[in-house]
Amino acid sequence: MSENINAVRHVSIVGGGTAGWMTAAALAKILEDSDCVITLIESEQIGTVGVGEATLPHLRFFNQRLGIDEPEFMQRVNATYKLGIEFVNWGQQGDSYIHPFGDFGSPINGIPFHHYWLHAHNQGLKNPIGDYSLPIAVCEKNKFAFPAQDNSLASTYSFAYHIDASLYAKFLREYCEARGVIRQEGKVVKVNQDTETGFVTSVEMDSDVTVEGDLFIDCSGFRGLLIEQTLNTGYEHWRHWLPCDRAVAIPCQSAEEPVPYTRATADKAGWRWRIPLQHRVGNGHVYCSDFISDDEAEHSLRQGLGGKPEAEPNFLRFNTGRRKQMWNKNVVAIGLSGGFLEPLESTGIHLIQLGIMKLIEFFPNKEMDKAYVSEFNRVMQMEIERIKDFLILHYNATERDDSEFWNYVRTMSLPDELQRKIDLFRQTGHVVKYQEGLFLEPSWVAVYFGQRARPISVDPRVERFDLPQIKMQLDKLKSQIDAAVLSMPDHLQAIKNLDDPTNDGWKHASMNLYGSH
Amino acid sequence: MSNAMNKITIIGGDEHAWSAAARCLVSLRGQNLELTMIDCDAPTTPAVLALDLSAHQFHQAIGIQETSLIKNVGGSYCYGTQYKTADSVFVFTQSPVGELINRVHFHHYIARLKNVGGSVDFSAHSIAVQAGQQNKFSHPQANTALDKLDYTINLDRLRYIHLLRSAVLGLEAATTKIKHLKSSVKSVEYGKEGIVTSLILNSGECIETDFVIDCSGRLVDDQFESWREFLPLDKSLSWVQESTEITPVLNQYNEFDHASLTQTSLPGGRFYRLSYDSEYVSDQQALGLAEQKVGKFAPQFSEQTNHRAGVAKRIWHHNVLNIGPASVYAGHHLFSGLYHTQTAMDRWLSLFPRPGVNAIEANKALAAEYNRQFHVEMAHVRDVHVLIGCRQRNNYPSTLTHRLNLFVGTGRCAFYESDVLEPHQWVNLMLGFGHWPNKTDPLINHLTRTQLENLLERHHAETEQVVAKMPQHDQLLQAIRNAS
Ligand SMILES: Cc1cc2nc3c(=O)[nH]c(=O)nc-3n(C[C@H](O)[C@H](O)[C@H](O)COP(=O)(O)OP(=O)(O)OC[C@H]3O[C@@H](n4cnc5c(N)ncnc54)[C@H](O)[C@@H]3O)c2cc1C
């Protein structure tokens, strides 16, 4: 592809989990016509985390870029659709709300919808704000249809999938091998570095194979074999704000039809996930070991299982935080090696995808230009920090005082940026806006109101409307939503409809978090 | 202060004040607004204002059509500015130059050709620049090669103020009261925690108020962040000269030692502004320079003004919002002062203050957020102006240094929150000032010099064909003026 003698000719990826295979697939596609060699090393003996099963709509963009056919993909990974996450017991025991991939109402006279709802609510309106979001209504009725592409109500949402992560890695492995990615099975036992630059030059495996590379992608998981164990890059710990440090996962048989949303149920010292797939249900319990034991965590998870367990419990340990530089010398950390935010909002795979896209955008020459490295690190840090703040909000915006854990997170000190955002919301109902960043206004609105954070004041411009006036508008919106949902097929039927080649709404559906509206 | 947020007072009689008033009236329709305009310091000196496309919607809302800006306010169209400095001559245009080819931005192709030894001319690929240089103009047209064209309208300031004032005063309605007072503020009465409760006017009248939008600089907070170290030109001499020549579609910017000269045009006249650093250039020398640069110095009007580059630290303080030149000044380059007023008003409306004495904490939080957002945006404004106006590259703000390093190193534009230019506009500026990427998108590294030359030649020919069909600017203006 290039006459440039400095061009990267060998990319070596250490790790064959979701991060490793996604990176390999994207590079194989983008470097298809080049003479660049891609090698991926994985060790069956070490295995993968493999629990990342709930995704965000952006993954569809990734798959489409690879040229993957969505119906085939869904069948291969036993996927179901996902329109959001239901949060149970977060604001208070017994509470429940859905954080949807979509918006609530739409602004009127430039004033965000939630001010109108709040004003009506303060005057006695009983309906929760979720009644005015189409994807929430679709979740509640267990239905699914592809969003529309116009500016209508039917375009106000987006969708993602629940997938079997190990099947996805297998699927991508086939994709990669068909495109010439070399797979090396075995354990890396030694890492060699250039004595002058400190760049990683090769890795040696227990099979006596040595794999060289100009660029190394560290997808070795939490251990960060290259980025940390070799380059000592450093890790910024976020345990103070995101104290959960363990998880236990047990898949079980499905006892009921799959719903088009993930469920996250707050527990005594953490929370439990439930991810419906076509063939089974993924379950797990994320918890803080300072407050409960592994046995208690497992017990609580087992009690909540809806069906017969399909495997032995898989215990995982982690430290929330971020690698201080995700790109250091000629090593780029993608996946768990780059940092870990707990899976509350299914952001793990999204961050992998983002890292890959940015790596492609700043694809380096052999000398690893500082400008690329610093921009990559700056943008990745900004993204992960923003997601971090949004996750912390879930713990802190609560009235729960029924356990030590909840007392801690409810009263802990917050990052300044987040404190500022929460203060402004509590005072005025204003949600601080970003241009970029993953979670925008609708997401913050969902969590704030879903978890009982109520502003002291609303925008004074909505105060001139009395309850009947606002209610008339809200009722109209609600009946439009109800009518739209009524015409949709059941979720399971929608999955079956994938066999129908004319059912190709996925091809054009918006891939942002909130739909095209 | 009442228990509603409807008594709003605007101090000032310039374009900022009337534009702020118009925004209030449109956005606060039906809110029982009682708007008091304290019409002081109405300008008497001519100037040219530039309005970008974002002003359209707001104009439409107050019943001003674009054609009436051309017809009644002596407006003309503008595609950008030609910059001439010691080491660069180029045109900056708001419109994108070239398009995405095979998912790679156009400038990578140009930079790649340059890097493999070819000769390049970025402007040759810009419809707006080519048209501008031939004094042609066309509006954007959907689904054609012209669909991404962007333009501004240059306007006679005094006539525009007049038009806005009439439009605003005509918006009085059952739920909106407008009090227009030709007076100025003598003193201010404050209530709890520094809140302005009423304004006493020279006429003796006392105006009770919930919120004050001050465009006069009278109530401006004295905490100021100076940008003088980057932007040292602190004085200007401006003048207007008649012209019978055609109306250019491009403004001019010429840089000299410790001074710069801008020229903006309207049908029949040229507006000049010579900005200079008073430490090096005396007022007398400025006059000499003006004469030397424009030939016969025969102004219909001229004026010398002091400036201080920088921003007020607190734009929104208590219940006062400061807008206009007293709150931000960065030179007269890419952003007109009116642009800042428009964004300032939009932001204020999105963070609308809470009424009543019990809302002090809420308003403090809103003001803090307002000021934070403002300063994020202003740092970008500063960077743009520093790139244009500051030759000491070792003295750049770190954000600008990062932008330039990234661009030169990779051909990519850094992403910053609340940026004020589109990436393609940054590219245009950076290339124009000689910051060429020494690396380009790897996806096009396989293209040979001949392939690149052929591709760019084809593109240039297509650009020329499009421009050939565009009408002459003056003809278009004439047609608009003649239309009934
Ligand atoms: C409890 C939990 C739940 C999660 N849920 C979600 C979710 O719902 N949605 C989501 O998007 N994300 C989720 N995530 C995150 C997601 O699981 C990860 O982002 C994803 O699995 C990527 O992991 P990885 O590939 O980086 O690491 P791993 O899966 O740990 O893979 C590491 C790879 O490196 C190899 N390796 C390591 N050391 C060596 C060595 N010395 N030699 C050779 N090979 C080596 C291993 O064999 C393996 O192939 C969750 C994470 C956890 C912990």
PDB file of N, CA and C in Angstrom, chain A residues 9-88:
ATOM      1  N   ARG A   9       4.261  -2.382   9.254  1.00  0.00           N
ATOM      2  CA  ARG A   9       4.049  -3.570   8.406  1.00  0.00           C
ATOM      3  C   ARG A   9       3.610  -4.777   9.196  1.00  0.00           C
ATOM      4  N   HIS A  10       3.684  -4.665  10.501  1.00  0.00           N
ATOM      5  CA  HIS A  10       3.263  -5.817  11.307  1.00  0.00           C
ATOM      6  C   HIS A  10       2.559  -5.332  12.579  1.00  0.00           C
ATOM      7  N   VAL A  11       1.275  -5.632  12.665  1.00  0.00           N
ATOM      8  CA  VAL A  11       0.532  -5.305  13.884  1.00  0.00           C
ATOM      9  C   VAL A  11       0.338  -6.601  14.649  1.00  0.00           C
ATOM     10  N   SER A  12       0.736  -6.612  15.922  1.00  0.00           N
ATOM     11  CA  SER A  12       0.544  -7.815  16.730  1.00  0.00           C
ATOM     12  C   SER A  12      -0.407  -7.512  17.872  1.00  0.00           C
ATOM     13  N   ILE A  13      -1.418  -8.335  17.956  1.00  0.00           N
ATOM     14  CA  ILE A  13      -2.455  -8.124  18.973  1.00  0.00           C
ATOM     15  C   ILE A  13      -2.289  -9.214  20.029  1.00  0.00           C
ATOM     16  N   VAL A  14      -2.101  -8.801  21.264  1.00  0.00           N
ATOM     17  CA  VAL A  14      -1.978  -9.798  22.329  1.00  0.00           C
ATOM     18  C   VAL A  14      -3.318  -9.899  23.031  1.00  0.00           C
ATOM     19  N   GLY A  15      -4.012 -10.994  22.841  1.00  0.00           N
ATOM     20  CA  GLY A  15      -5.307 -11.216  23.491  1.00  0.00           C
ATOM     21  C   GLY A  15      -6.389 -11.513  22.470  1.00  0.00           C
ATOM     22  N   GLY A  16      -7.184 -12.527  22.779  1.00  0.00           N
ATOM     23  CA  GLY A  16      -8.237 -12.942  21.849  1.00  0.00           C
ATOM     24  C   GLY A  16      -9.604 -12.924  22.513  1.00  0.00           C
ATOM     25  N   GLY A  17      -9.819 -11.909  23.373  1.00  0.00           N
ATOM     26  CA  GLY A  17     -11.168 -11.699  23.902  1.00  0.00           C
ATOM     27  C   GLY A  17     -11.934 -10.824  22.914  1.00  0.00           C
ATOM     28  N   THR A  18     -13.022 -10.252  23.391  1.00  0.00           N
ATOM     29  CA  THR A  18     -13.825  -9.392  22.512  1.00  0.00           C
ATOM     30  C   THR A  18     -12.954  -8.274  21.938  1.00  0.00           C
ATOM     31  N   ALA A  19     -12.097  -7.697  22.779  1.00  0.00           N
ATOM     32  CA  ALA A  19     -11.281  -6.566  22.319  1.00  0.00           C
ATOM     33  C   ALA A  19     -10.318  -7.015  21.228  1.00  0.00           C
ATOM     34  N   GLY A  20      -9.649  -8.127  21.461  1.00  0.00           N
ATOM     35  CA  GLY A  20      -8.658  -8.605  20.496  1.00  0.00           C
ATOM     36  C   GLY A  20      -9.280  -8.890  19.141  1.00  0.00           C
ATOM     37  N   TRP A  21     -10.376  -9.624  19.142  1.00  0.00           N
ATOM     38  CA  TRP A  21     -10.967 -10.000  17.850  1.00  0.00           C
ATOM     39  C   TRP A  21     -11.649  -8.825  17.163  1.00  0.00           C
ATOM     40  N   MET A  22     -12.229  -7.934  17.947  1.00  0.00           N
ATOM     41  CA  MET A  22     -12.818  -6.746  17.291  1.00  0.00           C
ATOM     42  C   MET A  22     -11.720  -5.912  16.626  1.00  0.00           C
ATOM     43  N   THR A  23     -10.598  -5.746  17.345  1.00  0.00           N
ATOM     44  CA  THR A  23      -9.498  -4.956  16.777  1.00  0.00           C
ATOM     45  C   THR A  23      -8.961  -5.636  15.520  1.00  0.00           C
ATOM     46  N   ALA A  24      -8.770  -6.947  15.627  1.00  0.00           N
ATOM     47  CA  ALA A  24      -8.220  -7.673  14.476  1.00  0.00           C
ATOM     48  C   ALA A  24      -9.152  -7.545  13.274  1.00  0.00           C
ATOM     49  N   ALA A  25     -10.456  -7.662  13.524  1.00  0.00           N
ATOM     50  CA  ALA A  25     -11.412  -7.604  12.412  1.00  0.00           C
ATOM     51  C   ALA A  25     -11.382  -6.228  11.742  1.00  0.00           C
ATOM     52  N   ALA A  26     -11.373  -5.191  12.562  1.00  0.00           N
ATOM     53  CA  ALA A  26     -11.397  -3.838  11.989  1.00  0.00           C
ATOM     54  C   ALA A  26     -10.114  -3.562  11.208  1.00  0.00           C
ATOM     55  N   LEU A  27      -8.980  -3.973  11.762  1.00  0.00           N
ATOM     56  CA  LEU A  27      -7.717  -3.722  11.053  1.00  0.00           C
ATOM     57  C   LEU A  27      -7.628  -4.574   9.796  1.00  0.00           C
ATOM     58  N   ALA A  28      -8.119  -5.815   9.894  1.00  0.00           N
ATOM     59  CA  ALA A  28      -8.085  -6.684   8.707  1.00  0.00           C
ATOM     60  C   ALA A  28      -8.884  -6.044   7.584  1.00  0.00           C
ATOM     61  N   LYS A  29      -9.987  -5.448   7.937  1.00  0.00           N
ATOM     62  CA  LYS A  29     -10.828  -4.813   6.916  1.00  0.00           C
ATOM     63  C   LYS A  29     -10.139  -3.574   6.332  1.00  0.00           C
ATOM     64  N   ILE A  30      -9.649  -2.742   7.220  1.00  0.00           N
ATOM     65  CA  ILE A  30      -9.116  -1.458   6.761  1.00  0.00           C
ATOM     66  C   ILE A  30      -7.779  -1.626   6.035  1.00  0.00           C
ATOM     67  N   LEU A  31      -7.021  -2.670   6.432  1.00  0.00           N
ATOM     68  CA  LEU A  31      -5.703  -2.876   5.816  1.00  0.00           C
ATOM     69  C   LEU A  31      -5.748  -3.982   4.763  1.00  0.00           C
ATOM     70  N   GLU A  32      -6.965  -4.292   4.311  1.00  0.00           N
ATOM     71  CA  GLU A  32      -7.200  -5.408   3.382  1.00  0.00           C
ATOM     72  C   GLU A  32      -6.235  -5.382   2.184  1.00  0.00           C
ATOM     73  N   ASP A  33      -6.072  -4.195   1.611  1.00  0.00           N
ATOM     74  CA  ASP A  33      -5.272  -4.128   0.383  1.00  0.00           C
ATOM     75  C   ASP A  33      -3.800  -3.840   0.650  1.00  0.00           C
ATOM     76  N   SER A  34      -3.405  -3.859   1.903  1.00  0.00           N
ATOM     77  CA  SER A  34      -2.016  -3.499   2.198  1.00  0.00           C
ATOM     78  C   SER A  34      -1.197  -4.774   2.420  1.00  0.00           C
ATOM     79  N   ASP A  35       0.110  -4.592   2.582  1.00  0.00           N
ATOM     80  CA  ASP A  35       0.936  -5.773   2.857  1.00  0.00           C
ATOM     81  C   ASP A  35       1.211  -5.898   4.353  1.00  0.00           C
ATOM     82  N   CYS A  36       0.410  -5.228   5.140  1.00  0.00           N
ATOM     83  CA  CYS A  36       0.604  -5.261   6.590  1.00  0.00           C
ATOM     84  C   CYS A  36       0.108  -6.596   7.164  1.00  0.00           C
ATOM     85  N   VAL A  37       0.948  -7.216   7.981  1.00  0.00           N
ATOM     86  CA  VAL A  37       0.605  -8.521   8.572  1.00  0.00           C
ATOM     87  C   VAL A  37      -0.051  -8.282   9.934  1.00  0.00           C
ATOM     88  N   ILE A  38      -1.146  -8.998  10.193  1.00  0.00           N
ATOM     89  CA  ILE A  38      -1.797  -8.880  11.510  1.00  0.00           C
ATOM     90  C   ILE A  38      -1.735 -10.240  12.203  1.00  0.00           C
ATOM     91  N   THR A  39      -1.167 -10.247  13.385  1.00  0.00           N
ATOM     92  CA  THR A  39      -1.091 -11.497  14.155  1.00  0.00           C
ATOM     93  C   THR A  39      -1.866 -11.317  15.453  1.00  0.00           C
ATOM     94  N   LEU A  40      -2.596 -12.323  15.824  1.00  0.00           N
ATOM     95  CA  LEU A  40      -3.302 -12.278  17.116  1.00  0.00           C
ATOM     96  C   LEU A  40      -2.875 -13.472  17.959  1.00  0.00           C
ATOM     97  N   ILE A  41      -2.509 -13.168  19.192  1.00  0.00           N
ATOM     98  CA  ILE A  41      -2.057 -14.225  20.109  1.00  0.00           C
ATOM     99  C   ILE A  41      -3.116 -14.414  21.186  1.00  0.00           C
ATOM    100  N   GLU A  42      -3.507 -15.640  21.407  1.00  0.00           N
ATOM    101  CA  GLU A  42      -4.447 -15.866  22.530  1.00  0.00           C
ATOM    102  C   GLU A  42      -4.102 -17.169  23.220  1.00  0.00           C
ATOM    103  N   SER A  43      -4.500 -17.236  24.468  1.00  0.00           N
ATOM    104  CA  SER A  43      -4.170 -18.421  25.248  1.00  0.00           C
ATOM    105  C   SER A  43      -5.448 -19.034  25.803  1.00  0.00           C
ATOM    106  N   GLU A  44      -5.727 -20.250  25.342  1.00  0.00           N
ATOM    107  CA  GLU A  44      -6.924 -20.927  25.862  1.00  0.00           C
ATOM    108  C   GLU A  44      -6.774 -21.200  27.351  1.00  0.00           C
ATOM    109  N   GLN A  45      -5.536 -21.416  27.742  1.00  0.00           N
ATOM    110  CA  GLN A  45      -5.249 -21.705  29.146  1.00  0.00           C
ATOM    111  C   GLN A  45      -5.680 -20.530  30.041  1.00  0.00           C
ATOM    112  N   ILE A  46      -5.440 -19.328  29.566  1.00  0.00           N
ATOM    113  CA  ILE A  46      -5.827 -18.148  30.366  1.00  0.00           C
ATOM    114  C   ILE A  46      -7.314 -17.836  30.186  1.00  0.00           C
ATOM    115  N   GLY A  47      -7.812 -17.963  28.980  1.00  0.00           N
ATOM    116  CA  GLY A  47      -9.239 -17.737  28.727  1.00  0.00           C
ATOM    117  C   GLY A  47      -9.590 -16.259  28.638  1.00  0.00           C
ATOM    118  N   THR A  48     -10.858 -15.980  28.479  1.00  0.00           N
ATOM    119  CA  THR A  48     -11.322 -14.592  28.333  1.00  0.00           C
ATOM    120  C   THR A  48     -12.324 -14.267  29.438  1.00  0.00           C
ATOM    121  N   VAL A  49     -12.606 -12.977  29.575  1.00  0.00           N
ATOM    122  CA  VAL A  49     -13.642 -12.558  30.527  1.00  0.00           C
ATOM    123  C   VAL A  49     -14.997 -12.973  29.961  1.00  0.00           C
ATOM    124  N   GLY A  50     -15.215 -12.593  28.706  1.00  0.00           N
ATOM    125  CA  GLY A  50     -16.343 -13.119  27.942  1.00  0.00           C
ATOM    126  C   GLY A  50     -17.734 -12.880  28.485  1.00  0.00           C
ATOM    127  N   VAL A  51     -17.890 -11.900  29.389  1.00  0.00           N
ATOM    128  CA  VAL A  51     -19.237 -11.686  29.905  1.00  0.00           C
ATOM    129  C   VAL A  51     -19.923 -10.465  29.278  1.00  0.00           C
ATOM    130  N   GLY A  52     -19.229  -9.756  28.405  1.00  0.00           N
ATOM    131  CA  GLY A  52     -19.830  -8.540  27.824  1.00  0.00           C
ATOM    132  C   GLY A  52     -20.936  -8.894  26.853  1.00  0.00           C
ATOM    133  N   GLU A  53     -22.166  -8.785  27.289  1.00  0.00           N
ATOM    134  CA  GLU A  53     -23.266  -9.290  26.470  1.00  0.00           C
ATOM    135  C   GLU A  53     -24.285  -8.234  26.082  1.00  0.00           C
ATOM    136  N   ALA A  54     -24.302  -7.147  26.815  1.00  0.00           N
ATOM    137  CA  ALA A  54     -25.251  -6.089  26.464  1.00  0.00           C
ATOM    138  C   ALA A  54     -24.470  -5.016  25.716  1.00  0.00           C
ATOM    139  N   THR A  55     -25.033  -4.518  24.636  1.00  0.00           N
ATOM    140  CA  THR A  55     -24.265  -3.579  23.808  1.00  0.00           C
ATOM    141  C   THR A  55     -25.009  -2.260  23.642  1.00  0.00           C
ATOM    142  N   LEU A  56     -24.394  -1.353  22.897  1.00  0.00           N
ATOM    143  CA  LEU A  56     -25.000  -0.061  22.573  1.00  0.00           C
ATOM    144  C   LEU A  56     -25.220   0.007  21.053  1.00  0.00           C
ATOM    145  N   PRO A  57     -26.077   0.912  20.589  1.00  0.00           N
ATOM    146  CA  PRO A  57     -26.397   0.951  19.158  1.00  0.00           C
ATOM    147  C   PRO A  57     -25.176   1.110  18.243  1.00  0.00           C
ATOM    148  N   HIS A  58     -24.116   1.727  18.760  1.00  0.00           N
ATOM    149  CA  HIS A  58     -22.947   1.979  17.911  1.00  0.00           C
ATOM    150  C   HIS A  58     -22.322   0.699  17.372  1.00  0.00           C
ATOM    151  N   LEU A  59     -22.544  -0.424  18.064  1.00  0.00           N
ATOM    152  CA  LEU A  59     -21.948  -1.674  17.586  1.00  0.00           C
ATOM    153  C   LEU A  59     -22.471  -2.007  16.187  1.00  0.00           C
ATOM    154  N   ARG A  60     -23.676  -1.566  15.877  1.00  0.00           N
ATOM    155  CA  ARG A  60     -24.240  -1.830  14.548  1.00  0.00           C
ATOM    156  C   ARG A  60     -23.420  -1.120  13.482  1.00  0.00           C
ATOM    157  N   PHE A  61     -22.948   0.055  13.828  1.00  0.00           N
ATOM    158  CA  PHE A  61     -22.106   0.812  12.894  1.00  0.00           C
ATOM    159  C   PHE A  61     -20.812   0.036  12.641  1.00  0.00           C
ATOM    160  N   PHE A  62     -20.273  -0.479  13.723  1.00  0.00           N
ATOM    161  CA  PHE A  62     -19.029  -1.255  13.619  1.00  0.00           C
ATOM    162  C   PHE A  62     -19.234  -2.453  12.694  1.00  0.00           C
ATOM    163  N   ASN A  63     -20.300  -3.196  12.955  1.00  0.00           N
ATOM    164  CA  ASN A  63     -20.580  -4.383  12.137  1.00  0.00           C
ATOM    165  C   ASN A  63     -20.810  -4.009  10.677  1.00  0.00           C
ATOM    166  N   GLN A  64     -21.539  -2.924  10.478  1.00  0.00           N
ATOM    167  CA  GLN A  64     -21.824  -2.537   9.089  1.00  0.00           C
ATOM    168  C   GLN A  64     -20.554  -2.127   8.365  1.00  0.00           C
ATOM    169  N   ARG A  65     -19.650  -1.474   9.087  1.00  0.00           N
ATOM    170  CA  ARG A  65     -18.372  -1.091   8.482  1.00  0.00           C
ATOM    171  C   ARG A  65     -17.574  -2.333   8.054  1.00  0.00           C
ATOM    172  N   LEU A  66     -17.737  -3.397   8.829  1.00  0.00           N
ATOM    173  CA  LEU A  66     -17.039  -4.643   8.474  1.00  0.00           C
ATOM    174  C   LEU A  66     -17.748  -5.354   7.329  1.00  0.00           C
ATOM    175  N   GLY A  67     -18.934  -4.870   7.000  1.00  0.00           N
ATOM    176  CA  GLY A  67     -19.707  -5.518   5.935  1.00  0.00           C
ATOM    177  C   GLY A  67     -20.477  -6.720   6.439  1.00  0.00           C
ATOM    178  N   ILE A  68     -20.722  -6.756   7.740  1.00  0.00           N
ATOM    179  CA  ILE A  68     -21.444  -7.895   8.319  1.00  0.00           C
ATOM    180  C   ILE A  68     -22.941  -7.720   8.115  1.00  0.00           C
ATOM    181  N   ASP A  69     -23.571  -8.788   7.724  1.00  0.00           N
ATOM    182  CA  ASP A  69     -25.007  -8.778   7.491  1.00  0.00           C
ATOM    183  C   ASP A  69     -25.701  -8.950   8.851  1.00  0.00           C
ATOM    184  N   GLU A  70     -26.567  -8.017   9.186  1.00  0.00           N
ATOM    185  CA  GLU A  70     -27.127  -8.010  10.544  1.00  0.00           C
ATOM    186  C   GLU A  70     -27.948  -9.259  10.876  1.00  0.00           C
ATOM    187  N   PRO A  71     -28.830  -9.722   9.979  1.00  0.00           N
ATOM    188  CA  PRO A  71     -29.589 -10.932  10.324  1.00  0.00           C
ATOM    189  C   PRO A  71     -28.677 -12.148  10.554  1.00  0.00           C
ATOM    190  N   GLU A  72     -27.644 -12.258   9.736  1.00  0.00           N
ATOM    191  CA  GLU A  72     -26.732 -13.399   9.921  1.00  0.00           C
ATOM    192  C   GLU A  72     -26.030 -13.279  11.273  1.00  0.00           C
ATOM    193  N   PHE A  73     -25.569 -12.069  11.561  1.00  0.00           N
ATOM    194  CA  PHE A  73     -24.892 -11.814  12.833  1.00  0.00           C
ATOM    195  C   PHE A  73     -25.795 -12.193  14.012  1.00  0.00           C
ATOM    196  N   MET A  74     -27.060 -11.757  13.938  1.00  0.00           N
ATOM    197  CA  MET A  74     -27.965 -12.015  15.063  1.00  0.00           C
ATOM    198  C   MET A  74     -28.174 -13.505  15.274  1.00  0.00           C
ATOM    199  N   GLN A  75     -28.282 -14.228  14.140  1.00  0.00           N
ATOM    200  CA  GLN A  75     -28.463 -15.671  14.289  1.00  0.00           C
ATOM    201  C   GLN A  75     -27.217 -16.332  14.871  1.00  0.00           C
ATOM    202  N   ARG A  76     -26.050 -15.886  14.409  1.00  0.00           N
ATOM    203  CA  ARG A  76     -24.798 -16.514  14.842  1.00  0.00           C
ATOM    204  C   ARG A  76     -24.516 -16.265  16.329  1.00  0.00           C
ATOM    205  N   VAL A  77     -24.918 -15.125  16.840  1.00  0.00           N
ATOM    206  CA  VAL A  77     -24.574 -14.828  18.245  1.00  0.00           C
ATOM    207  C   VAL A  77     -25.788 -14.915  19.162  1.00  0.00           C
ATOM    208  N   ASN A  78     -26.854 -15.523  18.625  1.00  0.00           N
ATOM    209  CA  ASN A  78     -28.087 -15.704  19.401  1.00  0.00           C
ATOM    210  C   ASN A  78     -28.620 -14.401  19.994  1.00  0.00           C
ATOM    211  N   ALA A  79     -28.588 -13.370  19.195  1.00  0.00           N
ATOM    212  CA  ALA A  79     -28.892 -12.027  19.722  1.00  0.00           C
ATOM    213  C   ALA A  79     -30.382 -11.770  19.887  1.00  0.00           C
ATOM    214  N   THR A  80     -30.672 -10.915  20.825  1.00  0.00           N
ATOM    215  CA  THR A  80     -32.011 -10.325  20.932  1.00  0.00           C
ATOM    216  C   THR A  80     -31.825  -8.807  20.783  1.00  0.00           C
ATOM    217  N   TYR A  81     -32.933  -8.107  20.631  1.00  0.00           N
ATOM    218  CA  TYR A  81     -32.832  -6.649  20.512  1.00  0.00           C
ATOM    219  C   TYR A  81     -32.774  -6.013  21.901  1.00  0.00           C
ATOM    220  N   LYS A  82     -32.172  -4.832  21.917  1.00  0.00           N
ATOM    221  CA  LYS A  82     -32.099  -4.083  23.179  1.00  0.00           C
ATOM    222  C   LYS A  82     -32.481  -2.626  22.913  1.00  0.00           C
ATOM    223  N   LEU A  83     -33.471  -2.151  23.689  1.00  0.00           N
ATOM    224  CA  LEU A  83     -33.935  -0.759  23.531  1.00  0.00           C
ATOM    225  C   LEU A  83     -33.588   0.109  24.745  1.00  0.00           C
ATOM    226  N   GLY A  84     -32.950  -0.502  25.732  1.00  0.00           N
ATOM    227  CA  GLY A  84     -32.601   0.275  26.918  1.00  0.00           C
ATOM    228  C   GLY A  84     -32.296  -0.648  28.084  1.00  0.00           C
ATOM    229  N   ILE A  85     -32.210  -0.038  29.256  1.00  0.00           N
ATOM    230  CA  ILE A  85     -31.921  -0.806  30.476  1.00  0.00           C
ATOM    231  C   ILE A  85     -32.973  -0.465  31.526  1.00  0.00           C
ATOM    232  N   GLU A  86     -33.532  -1.491  32.134  1.00  0.00           N
ATOM    233  CA  GLU A  86     -34.454  -1.233  33.243  1.00  0.00           C
ATOM    234  C   GLU A  86     -33.660  -1.231  34.546  1.00  0.00           C
ATOM    235  N   PHE A  87     -33.808  -0.186  35.315  1.00  0.00           N
ATOM    236  CA  PHE A  87     -33.140  -0.097  36.612  1.00  0.00           C
ATOM    237  C   PHE A  87     -34.175  -0.316  37.710  1.00  0.00           C
ATOM    238  N   VAL A  88     -33.956  -1.362  38.484  1.00  0.00           N
ATOM    239  CA  VAL A  88     -34.919  -1.728  39.530  1.00  0.00           C
ATOM    240  C   VAL A  88     -34.282  -1.495  40.900  1.00  0.00           C
TER     241      VAL A  88
END
